[in-house]
Amino acid sequence: MSQSTTPALPVTFRPGRTRVILLTLGVAMFVVVTAVALMLERLGPGERASFVFTAALLSGVLVLLSRPKVVADEDGVTVVNITRSRRLAWAEIVKVNLRPGDPWVFLDLSDGTSLPALGIQPGIARESAIRDARALRALADSRGTSAETR
């Protein structure tokens, strides 16, 4: 991929459809469970509160699952996964991988480790994930360790 086909920076990659579905389900579940808690006449105040707390907890889990993204800028990449975030310089990224059957992109790093980047996942938007992985690969190739050896 040539320099002309790399996206303009900064760019954010995230599984948009998956995010919309998770956040919609989280809100809908919270509303339904809270409404049921309020409509059940036999429940006391503590039981109602536990219903609402449980609904909030489950909605919070769905919000966490919708959090992943990959943000690329001039200085490097920020990988935001479910509970952790990691900042990488372009030189730290050796290779961007999205092999058939992979649940998300993996970044091979210069320290010999691999970092999953959940912000690019082929789940329900395979073509979009492949396009995003190629764009991130082109950015890494033009700015990372391979660009330094030229």
Short mmCIF file of C-alpha atoms in Angstrom, two decimals:
data_model
loop_
_atom_site.label_atom_id
_atom_site.label_comp_id
_atom_site.label_asym_id
_atom_site.label_seq_id
_atom_site.Cartn_x
_atom_site.Cartn_y
_atom_site.Cartn_z
CA MET A 1 0.00 0.00 0.00
CA SER A 2 1.45 3.34 -0.92
CA GLN A 3 1.75 6.47 1.16
CA SER A 4 -1.11 8.07 -0.82
CA THR A 5 -3.59 5.43 0.38
CA THR A 6 -2.84 5.83 4.06
CA PRO A 7 -5.56 7.62 6.01
CA ALA A 8 -5.12 11.16 7.27
CA LEU A 9 -4.00 11.35 10.89
CA PRO A 10 -5.35 11.29 13.50
CA VAL A 11 -7.65 8.37 12.75
CA THR A 12 -9.74 6.20 15.08
CA PHE A 13 -10.60 2.60 14.29
CA ARG A 14 -13.43 1.00 16.23
CA PRO A 15 -16.05 -1.68 15.61
CA GLY A 16 -18.94 0.72 15.00
CA ARG A 17 -21.79 -1.74 14.50
CA THR A 18 -20.76 -3.85 17.46
CA ARG A 19 -20.53 -0.72 19.62
CA VAL A 20 -24.01 0.46 18.62
CA ILE A 21 -25.50 -2.97 19.34
CA LEU A 22 -23.81 -3.27 22.75
CA LEU A 23 -24.77 0.23 23.88
CA THR A 24 -28.35 -0.16 22.63
CA LEU A 25 -28.69 -3.48 24.44
CA GLY A 26 -27.23 -1.97 27.60
CA VAL A 27 -29.71 0.90 27.65
CA ALA A 28 -32.67 -1.33 26.71
CA MET A 29 -31.78 -3.91 29.36
CA PHE A 30 -31.41 -1.24 32.05
CA VAL A 31 -34.79 0.32 31.15
CA VAL A 32 -36.63 -3.02 31.02
CA VAL A 33 -35.20 -4.41 34.26
CA THR A 34 -35.81 -1.12 36.08
CA ALA A 35 -39.40 -0.96 34.76
CA VAL A 36 -40.03 -4.55 35.88
CA ALA A 37 -38.62 -3.75 39.33
CA LEU A 38 -40.93 -0.76 39.65
CA MET A 39 -44.02 -2.65 38.40
CA LEU A 40 -43.70 -5.67 40.69
CA GLU A 41 -45.84 -4.78 43.67
CA ARG A 42 -44.49 -7.49 45.98
CA LEU A 43 -40.95 -6.13 45.95
CA GLY A 44 -39.72 -4.03 48.83
CA PRO A 45 -37.47 -0.99 48.40
CA GLY A 46 -34.28 -3.03 48.93
CA GLU A 47 -35.29 -5.62 46.36
CA ARG A 48 -36.16 -2.91 43.84
CA ALA A 49 -32.79 -1.30 44.46
CA SER A 50 -31.04 -4.64 43.91
CA PHE A 51 -32.85 -5.03 40.55
CA VAL A 52 -31.73 -1.56 39.48
CA PHE A 53 -28.18 -2.17 40.75
CA THR A 54 -27.99 -5.47 38.85
CA ALA A 55 -29.28 -3.79 35.68
CA ALA A 56 -26.70 -1.02 36.07
CA LEU A 57 -23.93 -3.56 36.63
CA LEU A 58 -24.85 -5.57 33.53
CA SER A 59 -25.17 -2.39 31.47
CA GLY A 60 -21.73 -1.34 32.72
CA VAL A 61 -20.26 -4.60 31.45
CA LEU A 62 -21.75 -3.92 28.01
CA VAL A 63 -20.30 -0.39 28.07
CA LEU A 64 -16.86 -1.86 28.85
CA LEU A 65 -17.25 -4.32 25.95
CA SER A 66 -18.03 -1.39 23.64
CA ARG A 67 -14.88 0.52 24.69
CA PRO A 68 -12.18 -0.92 22.36
CA LYS A 69 -10.62 1.34 19.76
CA VAL A 70 -7.31 2.01 18.07
CA VAL A 71 -6.27 5.65 17.70
CA ALA A 72 -3.39 6.46 15.36
CA ASP A 73 -1.72 9.87 15.31
CA GLU A 74 1.59 11.33 14.16
CA ASP A 75 3.48 10.04 17.22
CA GLY A 76 2.09 6.51 17.42
CA VAL A 77 -0.89 4.37 18.29
CA THR A 78 -3.08 4.14 21.37
CA VAL A 79 -4.71 0.72 21.77
CA VAL A 80 -7.76 0.85 24.06
CA ASN A 81 -9.01 -2.62 24.95
CA ILE A 82 -11.74 -3.58 27.41
CA THR A 83 -10.02 -2.60 30.65
CA ARG A 84 -6.55 -1.46 29.58
CA SER A 85 -5.04 1.15 27.36
CA ARG A 86 -1.51 1.15 25.92
CA ARG A 87 0.37 3.83 24.03
CA LEU A 88 2.87 2.67 21.40
CA ALA A 89 5.37 4.61 19.33
CA TRP A 90 5.30 3.75 15.63
CA ALA A 91 8.77 2.21 15.94
CA GLU A 92 7.43 -0.34 18.44
CA ILE A 93 5.02 -1.86 15.89
CA VAL A 94 6.78 -4.44 13.74
CA LYS A 95 3.72 -5.92 12.01
CA VAL A 96 -0.08 -5.57 11.92
CA ASN A 97 -1.78 -8.98 11.61
CA LEU A 98 -5.36 -9.95 10.82
CA ARG A 99 -5.23 -13.57 9.70
CA PRO A 100 -8.29 -15.58 8.63
CA GLY A 101 -10.09 -16.73 11.77
CA ASP A 102 -8.51 -14.13 14.05
CA PRO A 103 -11.09 -12.46 16.32
CA TRP A 104 -9.24 -9.11 16.06
CA VAL A 105 -6.01 -7.50 14.91
CA PHE A 106 -2.75 -8.42 16.62
CA LEU A 107 0.21 -6.05 16.70
CA ASP A 108 3.62 -7.72 16.71
CA LEU A 109 5.87 -5.50 18.80
CA SER A 110 9.61 -4.87 18.73
CA ASP A 111 10.02 -6.43 22.20
CA GLY A 112 8.91 -9.80 20.80
CA THR A 113 5.39 -9.70 22.24
CA SER A 114 2.06 -9.42 20.52
CA LEU A 115 -0.71 -7.02 21.54
CA PRO A 116 -4.35 -7.67 20.67
CA ALA A 117 -6.08 -4.59 19.26
CA LEU A 118 -9.77 -5.25 19.86
CA GLY A 119 -10.70 -2.00 18.12
CA ILE A 120 -10.39 -3.75 14.76
CA GLN A 121 -12.43 -6.94 14.76
CA PRO A 122 -14.08 -8.70 11.82
CA GLY A 123 -17.13 -9.95 13.79
CA ILE A 124 -20.17 -8.39 12.07
CA ALA A 125 -18.31 -6.00 9.76
CA ARG A 126 -15.63 -8.14 8.13
CA GLU A 127 -14.95 -5.89 5.12
CA SER A 128 -14.62 -2.82 7.33
CA ALA A 129 -12.20 -4.63 9.66
CA ILE A 130 -10.06 -5.79 6.73
CA ARG A 131 -10.00 -2.25 5.33
CA ASP A 132 -9.07 -0.82 8.77
CA ALA A 133 -6.35 -3.44 9.29
CA ARG A 134 -4.86 -2.62 5.88
CA ALA A 135 -4.94 1.11 6.67
CA LEU A 136 -3.23 0.57 10.04
CA ARG A 137 -0.67 -1.72 8.38
CA ALA A 138 0.06 0.96 5.76
CA LEU A 139 0.50 3.57 8.51
CA ALA A 140 2.79 1.28 10.50
CA ASP A 141 4.83 0.42 7.40
CA SER A 142 5.26 4.08 6.46
CA ARG A 143 6.09 5.31 9.98
CA GLY A 144 7.42 2.30 11.91
CA THR A 145 10.59 0.26 12.03
CA SER A 146 10.40 -0.72 8.35
CA ALA A 147 10.38 2.97 7.36
CA GLU A 148 13.46 3.60 9.52
CA THR A 149 15.49 0.89 7.73
CA ARG A 150 14.94 2.41 4.27
#
